[in-house]
Amino acid sequence: VDGSRHALRAVETAAELARRFEADLTLFTVTKELKLTPEVKRYLHLEQLAGEPQYVIDEHTEQIMAKARDVTDAAGVPRVRVEVRAGNPARTIIEYAQAHRFDCIVMGSRGLGDADGMLLGSVSHKVASLANCTVVTVKG
Ligand SMILES: Nc1ncnc2c1ncn2[C@@H]1O[C@H](COP(=O)(O)OP(=O)(O)OP(=O)(O)O)[C@@H](O)[C@H]1O
Ligand SMILES: [Mg+2]
């Protein structure tokens, strides 16, 4: 889930699959790692703003995941987990799915960067190519 309408469509499909196969469903998002230079950290600390940038990211992520959660709740999926990780999106998704032996990854064909005429975004392309489990790419 990346906050795009495509990803939310993918959650609908994932919810339907989870219900039909009585599967566990994990709503997964990868946020950006917040890279602050020591100077910026020191400035934030002096201005007592430390923690605020992280808070902004968390709030945004929280809203994204709450929307996704609404979709799985409406679909009546009983076992839903929400996981947030920071890092490179494709690599983090693939590694998490492998580590937890997921049967299937469901994602949108495009995401937030839906601008040019590409059929797949870079994250869905990488995950579909490199994951060692089934990948469902939801279109439309
Ligand atoms: N940070 C992320 N965390 C979790 N899932 C993501 C993330 N980014 C993308 N995805 C998943 O991958 C799907 C395709 O998004 P992707 O980023 O590949 O397309 P894009 O944003 O249109 O292209 P690009 O990012 O290459 O500009 C999304 O619908 C979502 O399911
Ligand atoms: Mg993207």
mmCIF file of C-alpha atoms and ligand atoms in Angstrom:
data_model
loop_
_atom_site.group_PDB
_atom_site.id
_atom_site.type_symbol
_atom_site.label_atom_id
_atom_site.label_comp_id
_atom_site.label_asym_id
_atom_site.label_seq_id
_atom_site.Cartn_x
_atom_site.Cartn_y
_atom_site.Cartn_z
ATOM 1 C CA VAL A 1 0.000 0.000 0.000
ATOM 2 C CA ASP A 2 1.513 3.318 -1.085
ATOM 3 C CA GLY A 3 -1.451 5.665 -0.711
ATOM 4 C CA SER A 4 -2.457 5.489 -4.387
ATOM 5 C CA ARG A 5 -5.907 4.585 -5.711
ATOM 6 C CA HIS A 6 -4.253 1.678 -7.541
ATOM 7 C CA ALA A 7 -2.979 0.227 -4.285
ATOM 8 C CA LEU A 8 -6.416 0.574 -2.731
ATOM 9 C CA ARG A 9 -7.860 -1.400 -5.656
ATOM 10 C CA ALA A 10 -5.208 -4.019 -4.983
ATOM 11 C CA VAL A 11 -6.339 -4.174 -1.343
ATOM 12 C CA GLU A 12 -9.885 -4.927 -2.564
ATOM 13 C CA THR A 13 -8.561 -7.847 -4.589
ATOM 14 C CA ALA A 14 -6.327 -9.016 -1.745
ATOM 15 C CA ALA A 15 -9.304 -8.892 0.626
ATOM 16 C CA GLU A 16 -11.387 -10.988 -1.758
ATOM 17 C CA LEU A 17 -8.593 -13.561 -2.088
ATOM 18 C CA ALA A 18 -8.042 -13.661 1.659
ATOM 19 C CA ARG A 19 -11.714 -14.254 2.292
ATOM 20 C CA ARG A 20 -12.083 -16.982 -0.327
ATOM 21 C CA PHE A 21 -8.924 -18.823 0.722
ATOM 22 C CA GLU A 22 -9.349 -18.079 4.449
ATOM 23 C CA ALA A 23 -5.871 -16.607 4.396
ATOM 24 C CA ASP A 24 -4.052 -14.216 6.679
ATOM 25 C CA LEU A 25 -3.694 -10.770 5.132
ATOM 26 C CA THR A 26 -0.912 -8.290 5.833
ATOM 27 C CA LEU A 27 -1.306 -4.690 4.747
ATOM 28 C CA PHE A 28 2.260 -3.613 4.073
ATOM 29 C CA THR A 29 3.732 -0.193 3.375
ATOM 30 C CA VAL A 30 7.299 0.953 2.955
ATOM 31 C CA THR A 31 7.989 4.505 4.045
ATOM 32 C CA LYS A 32 11.012 6.607 3.248
ATOM 33 C CA GLU A 33 13.900 6.472 5.619
ATOM 34 C CA LEU A 34 14.257 9.875 7.163
ATOM 35 C CA LYS A 35 17.855 10.891 6.532
ATOM 36 C CA LEU A 36 18.885 13.901 8.552
ATOM 37 C CA THR A 37 22.394 15.304 8.672
ATOM 38 C CA PRO A 38 23.912 15.811 12.146
ATOM 39 C CA GLU A 39 23.608 19.575 11.574
ATOM 40 C CA VAL A 40 19.881 19.336 10.892
ATOM 41 C CA LYS A 41 19.372 17.036 13.877
ATOM 42 C CA ARG A 42 21.221 19.502 16.079
ATOM 43 C CA TYR A 43 19.126 22.376 14.719
ATOM 44 C CA LEU A 44 15.894 20.465 15.311
ATOM 45 C CA HIS A 45 17.011 19.640 18.815
ATOM 46 C CA LEU A 46 17.907 23.258 19.590
ATOM 47 C CA GLU A 47 14.566 24.429 18.209
ATOM 48 C CA GLN A 48 12.853 21.592 20.123
ATOM 49 C CA LEU A 49 11.408 20.285 16.893
ATOM 50 C CA ALA A 50 13.028 16.904 17.296
ATOM 51 C CA GLY A 51 10.644 14.141 16.354
ATOM 52 C CA GLU A 52 8.324 16.335 14.372
ATOM 53 C CA PRO A 53 9.360 15.227 10.871
ATOM 54 C CA GLN A 54 8.972 11.598 11.944
ATOM 55 C CA TYR A 55 5.572 12.469 13.358
ATOM 56 C CA VAL A 56 4.446 13.967 10.057
ATOM 57 C CA ILE A 57 5.484 10.801 8.204
ATOM 58 C CA ASP A 58 3.805 8.585 10.767
ATOM 59 C CA GLU A 59 0.559 10.507 10.543
ATOM 60 C CA HIS A 60 0.526 10.238 6.760
ATOM 61 C CA THR A 61 1.308 6.529 6.930
ATOM 62 C CA GLU A 62 -1.357 6.045 9.548
ATOM 63 C CA GLN A 63 -4.001 7.622 7.306
ATOM 64 C CA ILE A 64 -2.959 5.475 4.350
ATOM 65 C CA MET A 65 -3.154 2.302 6.394
ATOM 66 C CA ALA A 66 -6.459 3.286 8.011
ATOM 67 C CA LYS A 67 -8.007 3.613 4.540
ATOM 68 C CA ALA A 68 -6.656 0.201 3.569
ATOM 69 C CA ARG A 69 -7.955 -1.229 6.822
ATOM 70 C CA ASP A 70 -11.423 0.165 6.062
ATOM 71 C CA VAL A 71 -11.419 -1.823 2.828
ATOM 72 C CA THR A 72 -10.470 -5.120 4.497
ATOM 73 C CA ASP A 73 -12.966 -4.496 7.316
ATOM 74 C CA ALA A 74 -15.759 -3.804 4.810
ATOM 75 C CA ALA A 75 -14.862 -7.039 3.022
ATOM 76 C CA GLY A 76 -15.011 -8.949 6.294
ATOM 77 C CA VAL A 77 -11.450 -10.322 6.328
ATOM 78 C CA PRO A 78 -10.933 -11.790 9.809
ATOM 79 C CA ARG A 79 -7.152 -11.847 10.167
ATOM 80 C CA VAL A 80 -5.513 -8.605 9.059
ATOM 81 C CA ARG A 81 -2.150 -7.284 10.150
ATOM 82 C CA VAL A 82 -0.640 -3.886 9.404
ATOM 83 C CA GLU A 83 3.122 -3.615 8.956
ATOM 84 C CA VAL A 84 5.209 -0.525 8.252
ATOM 85 C CA ARG A 85 8.867 -0.666 7.275
ATOM 86 C CA ALA A 86 11.335 1.915 6.049
ATOM 87 C CA GLY A 87 13.714 1.461 3.154
ATOM 88 C CA ASN A 88 13.767 0.629 -0.526
ATOM 89 C CA PRO A 89 10.154 -0.325 -1.392
ATOM 90 C CA ALA A 90 10.704 -3.274 -3.764
ATOM 91 C CA ARG A 91 13.562 -4.841 -1.798
ATOM 92 C CA THR A 92 11.761 -4.404 1.519
ATOM 93 C CA ILE A 93 8.539 -5.966 0.183
ATOM 94 C CA ILE A 94 10.401 -8.940 -1.313
ATOM 95 C CA GLU A 95 12.504 -9.563 1.795
ATOM 96 C CA TYR A 96 9.509 -9.358 4.123
ATOM 97 C CA ALA A 97 7.459 -11.724 1.967
ATOM 98 C CA GLN A 98 10.315 -14.233 1.896
ATOM 99 C CA ALA A 99 11.051 -13.993 5.601
ATOM 100 C CA HIS A 100 7.395 -14.615 6.456
ATOM 101 C CA ARG A 101 6.828 -17.221 3.754
ATOM 102 C CA PHE A 102 3.966 -15.395 2.091
ATOM 103 C CA ASP A 103 2.076 -17.339 -0.562
ATOM 104 C CA CYS A 104 1.149 -14.292 -2.558
ATOM 105 C CA ILE A 105 1.901 -10.595 -2.946
ATOM 106 C CA VAL A 106 -0.909 -8.402 -4.278
ATOM 107 C CA MET A 107 -0.072 -4.963 -5.607
ATOM 108 C CA GLY A 108 -1.319 -2.282 -7.971
ATOM 109 C CA SER A 109 0.140 -2.117 -11.476
ATOM 110 C CA ARG A 110 0.889 1.564 -10.925
ATOM 111 C CA GLY A 111 1.193 3.729 -7.845
ATOM 112 C CA LEU A 112 1.636 7.325 -6.810
ATOM 113 C CA GLY A 113 3.930 8.123 -9.728
ATOM 114 C CA ASP A 114 1.257 7.277 -12.297
ATOM 115 C CA ALA A 115 2.259 9.893 -14.887
ATOM 116 C CA ASP A 116 3.635 8.557 -18.190
ATOM 117 C CA GLY A 117 2.289 5.722 -20.329
ATOM 118 C CA MET A 118 4.089 2.884 -18.556
ATOM 119 C CA LEU A 119 2.002 -0.189 -17.791
ATOM 120 C CA LEU A 120 3.922 -1.082 -14.649
ATOM 121 C CA GLY A 121 5.606 1.100 -12.089
ATOM 122 C CA SER A 122 9.168 0.376 -11.028
ATOM 123 C CA VAL A 123 8.123 -1.177 -7.709
ATOM 124 C CA SER A 124 5.524 -3.541 -9.198
ATOM 125 C CA HIS A 125 7.941 -4.423 -12.015
ATOM 126 C CA LYS A 126 10.767 -5.274 -9.590
ATOM 127 C CA VAL A 127 8.573 -7.227 -7.198
ATOM 128 C CA ALA A 128 6.933 -9.215 -10.013
ATOM 129 C CA SER A 129 10.372 -10.022 -11.428
ATOM 130 C CA LEU A 130 12.291 -10.824 -8.265
ATOM 131 C CA ALA A 131 9.844 -12.229 -5.695
ATOM 132 C CA ASN A 132 9.920 -15.995 -5.257
ATOM 133 C CA CYS A 133 6.181 -16.284 -4.601
ATOM 134 C CA THR A 134 3.091 -15.639 -6.704
ATOM 135 C CA VAL A 135 2.550 -11.952 -7.477
ATOM 136 C CA VAL A 136 -0.846 -10.575 -8.445
ATOM 137 C CA THR A 137 -0.703 -7.222 -10.207
ATOM 138 C CA VAL A 138 -4.083 -5.499 -10.116
ATOM 139 C CA LYS A 139 -4.983 -3.284 -13.062
ATOM 140 C CA GLY A 140 -7.515 -0.508 -13.322
HETATM 141 N N1 LIG B 1 6.316 2.280 -0.776
HETATM 142 C C1 LIG B 1 5.499 1.270 -1.081
HETATM 143 N N2 LIG B 1 5.080 0.451 -0.088
HETATM 144 C C2 LIG B 1 4.225 -0.557 -0.384
HETATM 145 N N3 LIG B 1 3.771 -0.825 -1.611
HETATM 146 C C3 LIG B 1 4.164 -0.037 -2.628
HETATM 147 C C4 LIG B 1 5.059 1.044 -2.415
HETATM 148 N N4 LIG B 1 5.269 1.649 -3.615
HETATM 149 C C5 LIG B 1 4.547 0.970 -4.512
HETATM 150 N N5 LIG B 1 3.887 -0.036 -3.938
HETATM 151 C C6 LIG B 1 2.992 -0.996 -4.592
HETATM 152 O O1 LIG B 1 3.363 -1.105 -5.939
HETATM 153 C C7 LIG B 1 2.276 -0.727 -6.778
HETATM 154 C C8 LIG B 1 2.862 -0.059 -8.006
HETATM 155 O O2 LIG B 1 3.518 1.130 -7.616
HETATM 156 P P1 LIG B 1 4.821 1.668 -8.332
HETATM 157 O O3 LIG B 1 5.536 2.526 -7.356
HETATM 158 O O4 LIG B 1 5.536 0.532 -8.979
HETATM 159 O O5 LIG B 1 4.187 2.545 -9.533
HETATM 160 P P2 LIG B 1 4.373 4.102 -9.808
HETATM 161 O O6 LIG B 1 4.380 4.863 -8.530
HETATM 162 O O7 LIG B 1 3.295 4.443 -10.790
HETATM 163 O O8 LIG B 1 5.774 4.156 -10.521
HETATM 164 P P3 LIG B 1 7.188 4.705 -9.953
HETATM 165 O O9 LIG B 1 7.189 4.580 -8.456
HETATM 166 O O10 LIG B 1 8.185 3.804 -10.614
HETATM 167 O O11 LIG B 1 7.240 6.121 -10.418
HETATM 168 C C9 LIG B 1 1.377 0.130 -5.914
HETATM 169 O O12 LIG B 1 0.029 0.118 -6.362
HETATM 170 C C10 LIG B 1 1.534 -0.553 -4.570
HETATM 171 O O13 LIG B 1 0.697 -1.701 -4.518
HETATM 172 MG MG MG B 2 5.740 4.521 -6.959
#
